[in-house]
Structures are given as C-alpha cells and as structure tokens.
Coordinates of C-alpha atoms in Angstrom, one line a residue:
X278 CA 48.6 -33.3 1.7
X279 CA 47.7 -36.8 0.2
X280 CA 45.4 -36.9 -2.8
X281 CA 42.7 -39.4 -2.1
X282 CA 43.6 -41.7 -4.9
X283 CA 46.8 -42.1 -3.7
X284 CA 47.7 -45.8 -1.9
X285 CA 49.4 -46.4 1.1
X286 CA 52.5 -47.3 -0.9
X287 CA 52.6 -43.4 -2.5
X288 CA 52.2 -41.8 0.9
X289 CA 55.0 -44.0 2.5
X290 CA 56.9 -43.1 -0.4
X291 CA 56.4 -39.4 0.1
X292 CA 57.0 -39.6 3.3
X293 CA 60.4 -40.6 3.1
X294 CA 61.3 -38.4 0.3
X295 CA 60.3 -35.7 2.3
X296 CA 62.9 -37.1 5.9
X297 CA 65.2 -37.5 3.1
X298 CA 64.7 -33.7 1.6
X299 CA 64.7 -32.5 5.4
X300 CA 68.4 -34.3 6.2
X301 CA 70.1 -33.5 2.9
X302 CA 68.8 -29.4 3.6
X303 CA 70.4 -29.4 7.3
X304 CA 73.5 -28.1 7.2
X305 CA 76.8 -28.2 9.6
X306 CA 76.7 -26.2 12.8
X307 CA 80.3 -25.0 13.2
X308 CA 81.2 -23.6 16.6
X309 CA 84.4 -21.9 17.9
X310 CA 86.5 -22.3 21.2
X311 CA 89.0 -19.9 22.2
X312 CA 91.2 -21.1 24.9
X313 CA 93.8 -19.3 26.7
X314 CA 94.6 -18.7 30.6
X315 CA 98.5 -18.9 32.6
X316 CA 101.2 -20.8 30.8
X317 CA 101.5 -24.3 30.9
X318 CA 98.4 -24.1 33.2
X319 CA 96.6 -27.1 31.2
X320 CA 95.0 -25.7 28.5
X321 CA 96.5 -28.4 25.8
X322 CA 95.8 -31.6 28.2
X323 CA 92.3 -30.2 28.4
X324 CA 91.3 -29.9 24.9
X325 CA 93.4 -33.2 24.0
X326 CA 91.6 -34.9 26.7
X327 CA 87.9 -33.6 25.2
X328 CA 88.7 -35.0 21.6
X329 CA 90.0 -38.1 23.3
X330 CA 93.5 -37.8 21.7
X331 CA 96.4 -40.3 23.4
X332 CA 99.2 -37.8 22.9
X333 CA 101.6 -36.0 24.8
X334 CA 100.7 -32.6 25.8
X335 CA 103.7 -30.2 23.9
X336 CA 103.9 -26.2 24.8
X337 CA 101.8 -24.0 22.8
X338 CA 103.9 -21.7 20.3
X339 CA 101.9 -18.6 19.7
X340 CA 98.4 -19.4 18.7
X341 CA 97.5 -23.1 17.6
X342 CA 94.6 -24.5 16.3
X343 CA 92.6 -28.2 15.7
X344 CA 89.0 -29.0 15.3
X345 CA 86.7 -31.9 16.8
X346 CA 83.7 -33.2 14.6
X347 CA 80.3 -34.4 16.5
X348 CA 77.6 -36.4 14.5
X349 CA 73.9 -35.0 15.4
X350 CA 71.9 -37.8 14.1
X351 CA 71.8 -41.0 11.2
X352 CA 72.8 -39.7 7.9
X353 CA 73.1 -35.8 8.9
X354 CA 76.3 -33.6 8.3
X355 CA 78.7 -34.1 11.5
X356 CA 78.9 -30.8 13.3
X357 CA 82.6 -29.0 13.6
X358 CA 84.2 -27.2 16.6
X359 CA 87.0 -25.4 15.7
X360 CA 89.5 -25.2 19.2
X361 CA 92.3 -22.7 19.0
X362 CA 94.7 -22.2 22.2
X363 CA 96.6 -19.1 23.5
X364 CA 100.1 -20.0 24.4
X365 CA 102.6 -17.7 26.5
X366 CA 99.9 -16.8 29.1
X367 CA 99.6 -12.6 28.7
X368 CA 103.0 -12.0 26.3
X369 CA 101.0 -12.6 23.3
X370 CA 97.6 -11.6 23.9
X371 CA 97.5 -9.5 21.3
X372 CA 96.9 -12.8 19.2
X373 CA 93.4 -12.7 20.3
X374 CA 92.2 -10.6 17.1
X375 CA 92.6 -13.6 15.2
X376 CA 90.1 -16.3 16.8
X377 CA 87.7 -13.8 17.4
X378 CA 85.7 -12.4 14.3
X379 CA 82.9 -11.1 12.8
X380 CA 82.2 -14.7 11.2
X381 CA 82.4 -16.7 14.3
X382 CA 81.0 -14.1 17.0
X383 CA 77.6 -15.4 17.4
X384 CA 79.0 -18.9 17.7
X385 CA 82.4 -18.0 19.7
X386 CA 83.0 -19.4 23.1
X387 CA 86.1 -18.0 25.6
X388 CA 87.6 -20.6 27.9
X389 CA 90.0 -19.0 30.6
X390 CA 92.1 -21.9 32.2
X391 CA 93.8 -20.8 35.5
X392 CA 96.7 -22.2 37.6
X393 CA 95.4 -22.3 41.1
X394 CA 98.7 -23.5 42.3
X395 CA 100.0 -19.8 41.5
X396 CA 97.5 -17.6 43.2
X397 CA 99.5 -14.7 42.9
X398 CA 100.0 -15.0 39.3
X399 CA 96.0 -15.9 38.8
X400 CA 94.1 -12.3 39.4
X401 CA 96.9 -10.0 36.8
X402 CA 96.4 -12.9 34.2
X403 CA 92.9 -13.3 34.8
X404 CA 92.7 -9.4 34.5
X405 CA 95.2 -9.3 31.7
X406 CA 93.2 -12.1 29.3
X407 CA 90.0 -10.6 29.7
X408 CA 90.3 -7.2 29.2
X409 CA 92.1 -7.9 26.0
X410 CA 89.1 -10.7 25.2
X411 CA 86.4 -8.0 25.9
X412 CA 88.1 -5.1 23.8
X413 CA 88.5 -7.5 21.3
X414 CA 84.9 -8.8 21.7
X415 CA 83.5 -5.3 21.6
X416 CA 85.8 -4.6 18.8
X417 CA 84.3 -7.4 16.8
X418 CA 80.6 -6.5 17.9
X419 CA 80.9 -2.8 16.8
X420 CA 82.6 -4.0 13.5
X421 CA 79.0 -6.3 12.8
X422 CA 76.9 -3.4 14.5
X423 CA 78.0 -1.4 11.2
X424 CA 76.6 -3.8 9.0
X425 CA 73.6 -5.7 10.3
X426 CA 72.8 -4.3 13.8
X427 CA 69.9 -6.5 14.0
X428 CA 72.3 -9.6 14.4
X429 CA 74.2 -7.7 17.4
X430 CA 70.6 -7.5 19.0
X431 CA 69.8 -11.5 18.8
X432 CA 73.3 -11.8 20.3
X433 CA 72.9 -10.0 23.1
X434 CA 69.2 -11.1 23.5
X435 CA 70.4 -14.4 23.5
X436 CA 73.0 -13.8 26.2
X437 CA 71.2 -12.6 28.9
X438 CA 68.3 -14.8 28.4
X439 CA 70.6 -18.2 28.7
X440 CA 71.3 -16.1 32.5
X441 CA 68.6 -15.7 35.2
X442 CA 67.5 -12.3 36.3
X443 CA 70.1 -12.3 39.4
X444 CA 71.8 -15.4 37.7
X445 CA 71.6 -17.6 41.2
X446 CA 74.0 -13.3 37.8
X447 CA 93.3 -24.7 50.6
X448 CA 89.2 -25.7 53.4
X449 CA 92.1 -23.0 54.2
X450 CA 91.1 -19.6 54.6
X451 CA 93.2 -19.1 51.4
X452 CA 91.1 -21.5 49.2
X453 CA 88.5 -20.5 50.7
X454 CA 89.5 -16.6 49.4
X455 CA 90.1 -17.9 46.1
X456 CA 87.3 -20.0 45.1
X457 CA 84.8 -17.0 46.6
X458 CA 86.5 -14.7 44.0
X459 CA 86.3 -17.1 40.9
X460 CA 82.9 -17.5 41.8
X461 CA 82.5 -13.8 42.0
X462 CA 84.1 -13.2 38.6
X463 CA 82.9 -15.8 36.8
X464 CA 79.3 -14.8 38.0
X465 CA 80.3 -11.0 37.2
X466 CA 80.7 -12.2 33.3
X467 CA 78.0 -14.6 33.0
X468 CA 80.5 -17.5 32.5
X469 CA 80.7 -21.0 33.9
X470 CA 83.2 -22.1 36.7
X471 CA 84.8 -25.6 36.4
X472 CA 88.0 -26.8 38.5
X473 CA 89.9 -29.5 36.9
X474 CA 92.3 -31.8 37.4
X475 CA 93.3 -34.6 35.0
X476 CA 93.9 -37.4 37.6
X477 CA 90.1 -36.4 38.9
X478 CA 87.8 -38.7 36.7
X479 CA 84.8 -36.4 38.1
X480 CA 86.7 -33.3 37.4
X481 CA 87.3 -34.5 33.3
X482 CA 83.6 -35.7 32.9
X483 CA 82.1 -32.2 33.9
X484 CA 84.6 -30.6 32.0
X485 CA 83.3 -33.1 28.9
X486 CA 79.9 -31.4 29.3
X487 CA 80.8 -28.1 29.5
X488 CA 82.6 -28.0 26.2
X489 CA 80.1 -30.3 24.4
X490 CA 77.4 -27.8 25.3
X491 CA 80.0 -24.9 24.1
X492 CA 81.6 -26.7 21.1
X493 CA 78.4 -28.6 19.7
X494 CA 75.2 -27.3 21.5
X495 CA 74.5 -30.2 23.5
X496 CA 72.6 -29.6 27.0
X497 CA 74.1 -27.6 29.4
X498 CA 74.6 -29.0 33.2
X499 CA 72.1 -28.4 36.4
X500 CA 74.7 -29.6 38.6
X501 CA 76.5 -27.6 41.0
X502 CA 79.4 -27.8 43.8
X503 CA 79.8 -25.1 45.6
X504 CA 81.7 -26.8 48.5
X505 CA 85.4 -24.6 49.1
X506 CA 86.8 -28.4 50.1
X507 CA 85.8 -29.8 46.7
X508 CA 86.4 -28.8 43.1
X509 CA 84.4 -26.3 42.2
X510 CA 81.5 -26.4 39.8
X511 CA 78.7 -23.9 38.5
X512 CA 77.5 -23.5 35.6
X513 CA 76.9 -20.4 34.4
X514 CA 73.4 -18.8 35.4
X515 CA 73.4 -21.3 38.7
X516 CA 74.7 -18.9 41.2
X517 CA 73.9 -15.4 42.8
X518 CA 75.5 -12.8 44.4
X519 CA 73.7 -13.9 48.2
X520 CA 75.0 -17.3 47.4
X521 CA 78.6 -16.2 46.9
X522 CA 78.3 -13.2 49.6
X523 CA 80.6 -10.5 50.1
X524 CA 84.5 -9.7 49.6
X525 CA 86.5 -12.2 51.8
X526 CA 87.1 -9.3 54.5
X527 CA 86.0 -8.1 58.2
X528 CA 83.3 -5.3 57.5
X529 CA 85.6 -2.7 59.4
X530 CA 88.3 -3.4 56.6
X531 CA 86.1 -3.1 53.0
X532 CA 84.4 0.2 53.8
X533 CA 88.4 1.1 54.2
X534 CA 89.2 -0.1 50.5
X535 CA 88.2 2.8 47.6
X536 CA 87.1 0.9 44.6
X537 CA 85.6 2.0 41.6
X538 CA 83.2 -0.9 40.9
X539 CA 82.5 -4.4 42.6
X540 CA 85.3 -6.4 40.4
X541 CA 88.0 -3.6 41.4
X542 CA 86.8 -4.0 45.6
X543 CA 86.9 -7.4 45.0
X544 CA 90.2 -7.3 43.0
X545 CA 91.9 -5.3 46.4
X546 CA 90.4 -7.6 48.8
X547 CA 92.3 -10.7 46.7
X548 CA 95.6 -8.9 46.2
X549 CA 95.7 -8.2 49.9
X550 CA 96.6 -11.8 50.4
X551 CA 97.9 -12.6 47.0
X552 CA 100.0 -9.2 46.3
X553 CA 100.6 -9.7 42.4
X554 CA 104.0 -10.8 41.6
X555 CA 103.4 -11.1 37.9
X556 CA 104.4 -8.4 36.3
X557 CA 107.5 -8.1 38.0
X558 CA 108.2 -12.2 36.9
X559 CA 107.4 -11.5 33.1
X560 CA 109.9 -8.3 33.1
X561 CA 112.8 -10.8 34.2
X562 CA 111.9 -13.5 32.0
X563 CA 111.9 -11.5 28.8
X564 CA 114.6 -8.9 29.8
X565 CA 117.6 -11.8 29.6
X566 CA 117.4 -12.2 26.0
X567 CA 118.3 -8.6 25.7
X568 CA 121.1 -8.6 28.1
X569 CA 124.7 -8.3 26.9
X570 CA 125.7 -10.3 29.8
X571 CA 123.9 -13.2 28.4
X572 CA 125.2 -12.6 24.7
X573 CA 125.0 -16.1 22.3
X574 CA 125.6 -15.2 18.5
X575 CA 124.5 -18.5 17.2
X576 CA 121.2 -18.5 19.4
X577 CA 121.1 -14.5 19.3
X578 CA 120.7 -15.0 15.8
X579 CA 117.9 -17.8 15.6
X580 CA 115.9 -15.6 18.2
X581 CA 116.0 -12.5 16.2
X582 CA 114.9 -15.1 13.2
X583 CA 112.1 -16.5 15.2
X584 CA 110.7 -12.7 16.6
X585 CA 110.3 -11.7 12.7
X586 CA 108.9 -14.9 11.5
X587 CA 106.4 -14.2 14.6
X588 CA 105.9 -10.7 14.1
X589 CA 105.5 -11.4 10.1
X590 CA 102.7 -13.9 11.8
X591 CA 100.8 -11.5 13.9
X592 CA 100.4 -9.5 10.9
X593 CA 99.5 -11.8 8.1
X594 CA 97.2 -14.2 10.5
X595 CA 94.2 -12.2 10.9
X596 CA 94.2 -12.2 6.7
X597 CA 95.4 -15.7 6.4
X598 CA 92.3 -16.8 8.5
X599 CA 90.0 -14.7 6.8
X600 CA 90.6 -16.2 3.4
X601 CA 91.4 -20.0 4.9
X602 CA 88.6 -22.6 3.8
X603 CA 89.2 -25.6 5.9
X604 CA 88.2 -29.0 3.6
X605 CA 86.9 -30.7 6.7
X606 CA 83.2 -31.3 5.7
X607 CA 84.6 -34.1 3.0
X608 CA 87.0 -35.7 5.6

C-alpha cells in the first residue's frame, strides 16, 4: 500500500520491483509425454515434427528420450516437456515402468499412435499398450496413495472435471468400423482422438495443438471432425456415446455376442472383421533367432551381447532415472 508521502517515482519504482519479484518466483512447469503405439507406425516423425526438427526419422531401440522447451512470457523460465518413445510396438512394454512415476504422474501424458493401414494388428496392440499403461498407471497411483493420498484426490478430481458428465464421456464399411471403435475407445478412457498423416498440413497442425496443450498447458481445441471420409478429430470430452452409437453390427447379431463389459462387446464386434493376426506374427518374428536352422556364430554372439546389455537396461533404468538430474534449465 503506498505511504502518502511517497511520489509518483517511489510507487513506479515499487511497482516494478514487485513484476520483477513475481517473475524471478515463477518457476518451470515440466510436463511429461509418453509415446508408444505399433512399430514403425509414426511415433518418431510425430514428435520430430512437433519440435520442428529437420531430421530423418531412425527406428526406436528400446525406450528413447528428448525434451522440447516453450517460453511462457518476457523474461520468465522456458517451460520443459520431457518426450520419451516406446519402440518395438508390444515386445517391450514392460519398459513402461520407467516414464511413468510417482514424480511425473500428475503431469504425465500417454500418446498411443496406431497404424490404420494394419487393422488387424491395431485392436491386440491397442489392447496390449494400455493394459500395461493402466497397471502401470494404477501401480504408480497406489504407490503415491501411500504417501500423500490427498494428491491422488486432486488427480483424479482434476480428471474427470477436464470431461463432461456424458463426455459428448476406407467411406468403406471397413473405415467406417474402425473409426466408430477408436472413437468408442478413445471416449471409453477419456482421451483425445487425432488421425495423422505427415503429408496432411491439416492433419500436423491439429496434432501441434494437441501436444502443446499436453506438453506445455496451452489451450485445448473445440474443434471436431467426426466425418468416417475425413481424418478424424475429437478432442477429448467432445463426444458421447449417442454421437458414436452402437457396436458396428445388425441388432440380431450383438445380443448373440457374450461380453463382459462394453470395450470387450465392442472388441468382438471389431475382431469379427479384423480377426487378430498379431500374436501369431510376433511368435514368428522372435522365434528365428532361436532357431538352429538359422544358426550365425558371429551375429549369434552380438545378439546374445545386445539381449544382456538390454536386460542389464530394463533393470538399472528405472534407478538410473530416478537419480538422473537433467541440466536443461541453464541451456
């Protein structure tokens, strides 16, 4: 509060030693990004692409990290996304313990990239990846719960009230199949739904504004395509479950189908036209390096090199991470 004798010149002073208080007080917001989805489906081109990097996209080895920085005003700390990708679609999902912790769960985002030109692949990796992102997830959760439950509450608080009470929560007959069922899913978790292509300039400005919301807080899109004959987009909290309708099936045929819940009907109404093919596929892409047939001692021997440098890695991450202290603040 000014003191009557003071001038004009000591409460302009004031005032900007106070801005300049405020600004050297507000921190850093760090965020994390968790991306993983089918191999080689586009997960590097997309984050590459978002940081505006001109390189060549390379295969992910095991689980890779970078970070993007975001300045939030004039002379305020730049705010830090931290990215890490997935590689090897399911085989090393396990891998997911170490992006997702109890020091970046309230800030964590999960971004599951999907090859729609594999539809029969897309619902057992789809399945696989979250299931082993939602034990983890409730892993993590339990593990905070122990020591401040309050901070489990705000999460969850904060969750559902980003989503709207019923969150409105090939023009083939086969596109038409697969984009109902993304929609379904990606409504059933309370997540957005974005199809991208990088030669689509429309497709790679949406997905800009998704992850600047996710990485760095920025406003989240009201826009929303819906159209089966377009890509896809819908934020999440946009759609409904009257807007997406039922299972793509004659009502003679789903009271048929036993399910246990809506995701496993609508899981058995999607495999009917896209029988999984997966699993069988993974079995004979791993199985060769253990066939005598195929025997190489020189390249037998790098393998069984590389499988204990990665096993040593699955084990020592999750540590590694824990005591890491990135100097990125000073860069």
């Amino acid at each position: 509060m000014p003191r009557s004798s003071d001038t004009l010149w000591d409460i302009a002073l004031a005032e900007v030693s106070k801005k300049n208080e405020n600004e050297d007080n507000v921190e850093a917001r760090e965020r994390s990004v968790f991306f993983l989805g089918n191999k080689s489906g586009g997960k590097t081109t997309i984050i590459l692409r978002f940081l505006d990097r001109d390189e060549i996209s390379k295969p992910t080895l095991a689980l890779e990290y970078t970070f993007g920085r975001r300045a939030r005003g004039h002379s305020t700390p730049k705010d830090i996304a931290h990215f890490w990708e997935l590689g090897g679609g399911t085989s090393l999902s396990d891998l997911a313990q170490i992006p997702i912790t109890v020091n970046n769960i309230r800030s964590l985002s999960v971004v599951l990239v999907l090859d729609l030109s594999k539809p029969n692949e897309l619902w057992p990796c789809m399945e696989k990846l979250l299931s082993v992102t939602k034990n983890q997830i409730n892993k993590t959760i339990n593990e905070l719960a122990k020591k401040d439950s309050i901070k489990v509450n705000e999460i969850k608080q904060r969750t559902w009230k980003m989503l709207q009470k019923d969150h409105p929560n090939f023009e083939s007959e086969k596109r038409k199949v697969i984009c109902k069922t993304l929609r379904f899913v990606a409504h059933y978790y309370g997540a957005s739904l974005l199809f991208f292509s990088n030669k689509s300039e429309s497709t790679i400005s949406k997905m800009r504004t998704v992850l600047n919301n996710l990485a760095f807080g920025t406003d989240r899109s009201k826009t929303i395509s819906v159209e089966y004959n377009k890509p896809l987009f819908v934020p999440a909290g946009m759609d409904s479950l009257s807007q997406i309708g039922s299972p793509p099936a004659a009502e003679v045929e789903l009271r048929k189908i036993s399910a246990r819940n809506p995701i496993d009907l609508w899981k058995k109404v999607y495999e009917r036209l896209f029988p999984c093919e997966s699993t069988r596929e993974i079995k004979e892409i791993l199985d060769p390096a253990k066939d005598p047939r195929y025997a190489e001692p020189e390249v037998d021997a790098m393998r069984t090199q590389k499988d204990q440098e990665l096993e040593h890695f699955r084990r020592n991450a999750s540590k590694l991470w824990k005591e890491m202290e990135f100097d990125i603040r000073g860069k």
